[in-house]
């Protein structure tokens, strides 16, 4: 790939990240310009992977095929071959420059693909593996870009991804159930005597409250495992990580504040709070 092709691809990825209007894009501005561009490239890869899986104008079979083609194009990219895609030239450059393990990107594709069909998890071990594929692998990519001083940062980054994904799962319990997905492990549902009808209505039922408290505490334990990242990351990466901790930790706080009422309406961190958290990454650490 020529330098011009790579530069055009990086520009495309930065524009895509800008159009997303996500609070995370704002935090990228706290990074040095090279890291900013690299995070935009990583975001663009993740965004396109999600979009290929989420485009409901295609059947499940068609989306499986589109993800397979995406995986094959990524394979050609990491081998240094030219591909006809606006995102992948920048991804190939990112992999080379930052010594990104390409397997992490393939793991993300595998995780996203696994969500195409309704699914359940029998054990937390199974759920933990899923969390790695859709979130932990992303965390590994991020800290590779941000740089870290201790090899234990990789394990902490995976824990961080798990904490974030478990928080999302708690928020989306009712919505996922409507789509035929129950991410909370069956072993936990059985332990607390919760079935799908009860999960659907939630409320003050002691069994439901005990289950959700157990899962929230589990998420908190992964937040605690991830906390040392703030010591091990470069100062620039530390700023963004602090904002992410604030956003997801704030979401978990809100879920708990509402006593796990995730059925009546989608739980959201107030917009002003989210922007305040994003702005904090520009403050001295």
Tab-separated table of C-alpha atoms in Angstrom:
chain	number	residue	atom	x	y	z
A	1	UNK	CA	0.000	0.000	0.000
A	2	UNK	CA	1.257	3.443	-0.855
A	3	UNK	CA	1.575	6.226	1.680
A	4	UNK	CA	-1.160	8.134	-0.155
A	5	UNK	CA	-3.605	5.231	0.168
A	6	UNK	CA	-2.851	4.872	3.869
A	7	UNK	CA	-3.213	8.606	4.497
A	8	UNK	CA	-6.541	8.709	2.671
A	9	UNK	CA	-7.713	5.767	4.750
A	10	UNK	CA	-6.662	7.446	7.994
A	11	UNK	CA	-8.560	10.581	6.956
A	12	UNK	CA	-11.634	8.476	6.221
A	13	UNK	CA	-11.416	6.804	9.652
A	14	UNK	CA	-11.055	10.153	11.425
A	15	UNK	CA	-14.110	11.487	9.588
A	16	UNK	CA	-16.083	8.369	10.518
A	17	UNK	CA	-15.173	8.748	14.179
A	18	UNK	CA	-16.145	12.425	14.058
A	19	UNK	CA	-19.551	11.624	12.521
A	20	UNK	CA	-20.244	9.136	15.296
A	21	UNK	CA	-20.728	12.000	17.781
A	22	UNK	CA	-19.835	9.653	20.639
A	23	UNK	CA	-18.420	11.024	23.871
A	24	UNK	CA	-15.438	8.739	23.405
A	25	UNK	CA	-14.452	10.684	20.299
A	26	UNK	CA	-14.194	13.801	22.471
A	27	UNK	CA	-11.779	12.008	24.795
A	28	UNK	CA	-9.497	11.202	21.850
A	29	UNK	CA	-8.618	14.916	21.669
A	30	UNK	CA	-6.785	14.523	24.981
A	31	UNK	CA	-4.271	12.315	23.161
A	32	UNK	CA	-1.243	13.421	21.155
A	33	UNK	CA	-2.089	13.757	17.475
A	34	UNK	CA	-0.578	10.393	16.413
A	35	UNK	CA	-2.504	8.537	19.153
A	36	UNK	CA	-5.646	10.471	18.229
A	37	UNK	CA	-5.428	9.241	14.639
A	38	UNK	CA	-4.693	5.683	15.741
A	39	UNK	CA	-7.725	5.639	18.031
A	40	UNK	CA	-9.893	6.912	15.189
A	41	UNK	CA	-8.626	4.060	13.019
A	42	UNK	CA	-9.359	1.525	15.748
A	43	UNK	CA	-12.808	3.040	16.301
A	44	UNK	CA	-13.552	2.890	12.562
A	45	UNK	CA	-12.637	-0.795	12.459
A	46	UNK	CA	-14.882	-1.569	15.423
A	47	UNK	CA	-17.695	0.575	14.031
A	48	UNK	CA	-17.649	-1.134	10.650
A	49	UNK	CA	-17.511	-4.572	12.258
A	50	UNK	CA	-20.566	-3.735	14.372
A	51	UNK	CA	-22.412	-2.231	11.421
A	52	UNK	CA	-21.882	-5.336	9.296
A	53	UNK	CA	-23.509	-7.392	12.049
A	54	UNK	CA	-26.275	-4.927	12.923
A	55	UNK	CA	-27.590	-4.025	9.458
A	56	UNK	CA	-31.074	-5.518	9.576
A	57	UNK	CA	-31.647	-4.894	5.876
A	58	UNK	CA	-29.666	-8.128	5.439
A	59	UNK	CA	-30.685	-11.572	6.639
A	60	UNK	CA	-28.671	-13.324	9.325
A	61	UNK	CA	-27.135	-15.560	6.651
A	62	UNK	CA	-26.149	-12.532	4.588
A	63	UNK	CA	-24.605	-10.827	7.602
A	64	UNK	CA	-22.614	-13.965	8.394
A	65	UNK	CA	-21.333	-13.910	4.822
A	66	UNK	CA	-20.493	-10.197	5.012
A	67	UNK	CA	-18.519	-10.729	8.228
A	68	UNK	CA	-16.703	-13.658	6.617
A	69	UNK	CA	-15.733	-11.400	3.716
A	70	UNK	CA	-14.612	-8.733	6.204
A	71	UNK	CA	-12.487	-11.297	8.031
A	72	UNK	CA	-10.935	-12.445	4.765
A	73	UNK	CA	-10.176	-8.842	3.774
A	74	UNK	CA	-8.511	-8.267	7.154
A	75	UNK	CA	-6.417	-11.402	6.615
A	76	UNK	CA	-5.209	-10.025	3.278
A	77	UNK	CA	-4.518	-6.665	4.872
A	78	UNK	CA	-2.299	-8.037	7.631
A	79	UNK	CA	-0.400	-9.997	4.979
A	80	UNK	CA	0.364	-6.688	3.311
A	81	UNK	CA	-1.938	-7.177	0.325
A	82	UNK	CA	-3.998	-4.368	-1.171
A	83	UNK	CA	-7.716	-4.348	-0.381
A	84	UNK	CA	-10.594	-2.352	-1.808
A	85	UNK	CA	-11.885	-0.858	1.437
A	86	UNK	CA	-11.615	2.658	2.891
A	87	UNK	CA	-10.878	1.482	6.460
A	88	UNK	CA	-8.500	-1.461	6.147
A	89	UNK	CA	-5.401	0.263	4.701
A	90	UNK	CA	-5.241	2.374	7.865
A	91	UNK	CA	-5.842	-0.728	9.982
A	92	UNK	CA	-2.939	-2.526	8.303
A	93	UNK	CA	-0.719	0.476	8.934
A	94	UNK	CA	-1.843	0.566	12.564
A	95	UNK	CA	-1.060	-3.128	13.044
A	96	UNK	CA	2.439	-2.641	11.620
A	97	UNK	CA	3.365	0.560	13.428
A	98	UNK	CA	1.938	-0.288	16.829
A	99	UNK	CA	2.786	-3.989	16.705
A	100	UNK	CA	-0.861	-4.738	17.285
A	101	UNK	CA	-1.608	-8.433	17.551
A	102	UNK	CA	-3.936	-9.048	14.571
A	103	UNK	CA	-5.604	-11.871	16.498
A	104	UNK	CA	-7.229	-9.287	18.755
A	105	UNK	CA	-9.040	-7.854	15.722
A	106	UNK	CA	-10.109	-11.295	14.540
A	107	UNK	CA	-11.335	-12.042	18.058
A	108	UNK	CA	-13.590	-8.979	17.903
A	109	UNK	CA	-15.088	-10.143	14.602
A	110	UNK	CA	-15.711	-13.579	16.126
A	111	UNK	CA	-17.416	-12.011	19.133
A	112	UNK	CA	-19.658	-9.789	17.039
A	113	UNK	CA	-20.587	-12.709	14.787
A	114	UNK	CA	-21.552	-14.810	17.797
A	115	UNK	CA	-24.309	-12.293	18.559
A	116	UNK	CA	-26.112	-12.809	15.249
A	117	UNK	CA	-28.221	-15.656	16.572
A	118	UNK	CA	-30.225	-15.700	19.836
A	119	UNK	CA	-28.058	-17.130	22.554
A	120	UNK	CA	-27.706	-17.962	26.206
A	121	UNK	CA	-24.754	-18.757	28.465
A	122	UNK	CA	-24.792	-21.677	30.843
A	123	UNK	CA	-21.866	-20.538	32.989
A	124	UNK	CA	-19.931	-17.392	33.787
A	125	UNK	CA	-16.885	-19.002	32.200
A	126	UNK	CA	-18.734	-18.924	28.875
A	127	UNK	CA	-19.885	-15.347	29.432
A	128	UNK	CA	-16.390	-14.260	30.426
A	129	UNK	CA	-15.030	-15.640	27.146
A	130	UNK	CA	-17.686	-13.678	25.256
A	131	UNK	CA	-16.771	-10.496	27.167
A	132	UNK	CA	-13.155	-10.963	26.130
A	133	UNK	CA	-14.092	-11.244	22.457
A	134	UNK	CA	-16.334	-8.175	22.296
A	135	UNK	CA	-14.599	-5.930	24.837
A	136	UNK	CA	-11.394	-7.308	26.326
A	137	UNK	CA	-9.714	-7.624	22.940
A	138	UNK	CA	-10.617	-3.993	22.264
A	139	UNK	CA	-8.970	-3.011	25.531
A	140	UNK	CA	-5.778	-4.786	24.493
A	141	UNK	CA	-5.742	-2.797	21.252
A	142	UNK	CA	-6.283	0.465	23.116
A	143	UNK	CA	-3.443	0.063	25.590
A	144	UNK	CA	-1.117	-1.013	22.783
A	145	UNK	CA	-1.773	2.381	21.222
A	146	UNK	CA	-1.611	4.303	24.497
A	147	UNK	CA	1.551	2.481	25.724
A	148	UNK	CA	2.023	0.932	29.138
A	149	UNK	CA	4.879	0.384	31.560
A	150	UNK	CA	3.957	-2.936	33.135
A	151	UNK	CA	3.038	-6.187	31.364
A	152	UNK	CA	0.260	-6.702	33.916
A	153	UNK	CA	-1.563	-3.927	32.082
A	154	UNK	CA	-2.742	-6.453	29.496
A	155	UNK	CA	-4.544	-8.568	32.071
A	156	UNK	CA	-6.015	-5.415	33.593
A	157	UNK	CA	-7.197	-4.239	30.166
A	158	UNK	CA	-9.089	-7.497	29.667
A	159	UNK	CA	-10.649	-7.102	33.124
A	160	UNK	CA	-11.608	-3.570	32.181
A	161	UNK	CA	-13.369	-4.784	29.051
A	162	UNK	CA	-15.230	-7.371	31.114
A	163	UNK	CA	-16.323	-4.722	33.623
A	164	UNK	CA	-17.636	-2.506	30.850
A	165	UNK	CA	-19.422	-5.340	29.051
A	166	UNK	CA	-21.049	-6.644	32.235
A	167	UNK	CA	-22.332	-3.124	32.870
A	168	UNK	CA	-23.839	-3.034	29.382
A	169	UNK	CA	-25.420	-6.443	29.950
A	170	UNK	CA	-27.082	-5.258	33.163
A	171	UNK	CA	-28.402	-2.161	31.420
A	172	UNK	CA	-29.781	-4.172	28.498
A	173	UNK	CA	-31.332	-7.134	30.349
A	174	UNK	CA	-34.893	-6.379	29.229
A	175	UNK	CA	-33.996	-5.293	25.688
A	176	UNK	CA	-31.837	-8.367	25.108
A	177	UNK	CA	-34.582	-10.646	26.400
A	178	UNK	CA	-36.966	-9.239	23.796
A	179	UNK	CA	-34.411	-10.213	21.141
A	180	UNK	CA	-34.050	-13.764	22.418
A	181	UNK	CA	-30.797	-13.170	24.257
A	182	UNK	CA	-30.132	-13.844	27.923
A	183	UNK	CA	-26.556	-12.939	28.743
A	184	UNK	CA	-26.788	-13.541	32.480
A	185	UNK	CA	-25.507	-17.079	33.075
A	186	UNK	CA	-28.124	-19.794	33.503
A	187	UNK	CA	-26.244	-21.016	36.566
A	188	UNK	CA	-26.826	-17.609	38.201
A	189	UNK	CA	-30.519	-17.541	37.264
A	190	UNK	CA	-30.945	-20.984	38.824
A	191	UNK	CA	-28.984	-19.998	41.918
A	192	UNK	CA	-31.322	-17.099	42.664
A	193	UNK	CA	-34.509	-18.732	41.389
A	194	UNK	CA	-35.045	-16.253	38.550
A	195	UNK	CA	-36.716	-17.309	35.301
A	196	UNK	CA	-37.195	-15.335	32.105
A	197	UNK	CA	-40.706	-14.051	32.982
A	198	UNK	CA	-39.324	-12.565	36.206
A	199	UNK	CA	-36.321	-11.172	34.371
A	200	UNK	CA	-38.745	-9.497	31.982
A	201	UNK	CA	-40.673	-7.647	34.692
A	202	UNK	CA	-37.935	-7.121	37.294
A	203	UNK	CA	-39.244	-4.989	40.096
A	204	UNK	CA	-38.813	-5.400	43.848
A	205	UNK	CA	-38.960	-9.198	43.850
A	206	UNK	CA	-36.236	-10.329	46.275
A	207	UNK	CA	-34.978	-12.997	43.877
A	208	UNK	CA	-34.520	-10.516	41.045
A	209	UNK	CA	-32.887	-7.949	43.315
A	210	UNK	CA	-30.464	-10.555	44.702
A	211	UNK	CA	-29.491	-11.706	41.205
A	212	UNK	CA	-28.866	-8.200	39.942
A	213	UNK	CA	-26.933	-7.245	43.078
A	214	UNK	CA	-24.745	-10.315	42.584
A	215	UNK	CA	-24.047	-9.400	38.948
A	216	UNK	CA	-23.391	-5.734	39.783
A	217	UNK	CA	-20.930	-6.783	42.493
A	218	UNK	CA	-19.223	-9.035	39.956
A	219	UNK	CA	-18.868	-6.076	37.590
A	220	UNK	CA	-17.454	-4.008	40.471
A	221	UNK	CA	-14.841	-6.690	41.122
A	222	UNK	CA	-13.647	-6.422	37.521
A	223	UNK	CA	-13.538	-2.622	37.807
A	224	UNK	CA	-11.261	-3.122	40.826
A	225	UNK	CA	-9.008	-5.506	38.856
A	226	UNK	CA	-8.741	-2.925	36.086
A	227	UNK	CA	-8.011	0.048	38.352
A	228	UNK	CA	-4.187	-0.390	38.281
A	229	UNK	CA	-4.282	0.567	34.602
A	230	UNK	CA	-4.231	4.167	35.771
A	231	UNK	CA	-0.759	3.543	37.206
A	232	UNK	CA	0.623	1.559	34.289
A	233	UNK	CA	-0.554	3.549	31.273
A	234	UNK	CA	1.238	6.492	29.708
A	235	UNK	CA	-0.038	9.877	30.958
A	236	UNK	CA	-2.002	10.397	27.722
A	237	UNK	CA	-3.653	6.981	27.878
A	238	UNK	CA	-4.367	7.485	31.560
A	239	UNK	CA	-6.545	10.504	30.781
A	240	UNK	CA	-8.780	8.605	28.382
A	241	UNK	CA	-8.927	5.547	30.607
A	242	UNK	CA	-10.000	7.709	33.523
A	243	UNK	CA	-12.861	9.102	31.428
A	244	UNK	CA	-13.947	5.602	30.393
A	245	UNK	CA	-13.922	4.444	33.995
A	246	UNK	CA	-16.095	7.434	34.821
A	247	UNK	CA	-18.591	6.791	32.029
A	248	UNK	CA	-19.096	3.090	32.653
A	249	UNK	CA	-18.781	3.389	36.414
A	250	UNK	CA	-21.358	6.167	36.289
A	251	UNK	CA	-23.700	3.957	34.287
A	252	UNK	CA	-23.387	1.174	36.854
A	253	UNK	CA	-24.021	3.723	39.615
A	254	UNK	CA	-27.225	4.775	37.840
A	255	UNK	CA	-28.396	1.180	37.415
A	256	UNK	CA	-27.890	0.597	41.131
A	257	UNK	CA	-29.512	3.919	42.041
A	258	UNK	CA	-32.634	2.834	40.174
A	259	UNK	CA	-32.601	-0.468	42.065
A	260	UNK	CA	-32.037	-2.366	38.851
A	261	UNK	CA	-35.155	-1.073	37.131
A	262	UNK	CA	-33.930	-1.649	33.601
A	263	UNK	CA	-37.373	-2.642	32.345
A	264	UNK	CA	-39.437	0.548	32.507
A	265	UNK	CA	-36.983	2.575	30.434
A	266	UNK	CA	-33.396	2.370	29.224
A	267	UNK	CA	-30.956	3.473	31.905
A	268	UNK	CA	-28.719	6.302	30.801
A	269	UNK	CA	-26.165	8.444	32.512
A	270	UNK	CA	-27.442	12.040	32.268
A	271	UNK	CA	-25.975	13.735	29.197
A	272	UNK	CA	-24.476	16.596	31.195
A	273	UNK	CA	-22.738	14.103	33.476
A	274	UNK	CA	-21.328	12.201	30.497
A	275	UNK	CA	-19.914	15.356	28.932
A	276	UNK	CA	-18.479	16.411	32.287
A	277	UNK	CA	-16.750	13.035	32.593
A	278	UNK	CA	-15.417	13.308	29.041
A	279	UNK	CA	-14.089	16.781	29.781
A	280	UNK	CA	-12.217	15.492	32.840
A	281	UNK	CA	-9.682	13.742	30.627
A	282	UNK	CA	-8.302	17.185	29.771
A	283	UNK	CA	-7.658	17.984	33.433
A	284	UNK	CA	-4.269	17.329	35.059
A	285	UNK	CA	-4.189	13.783	36.373
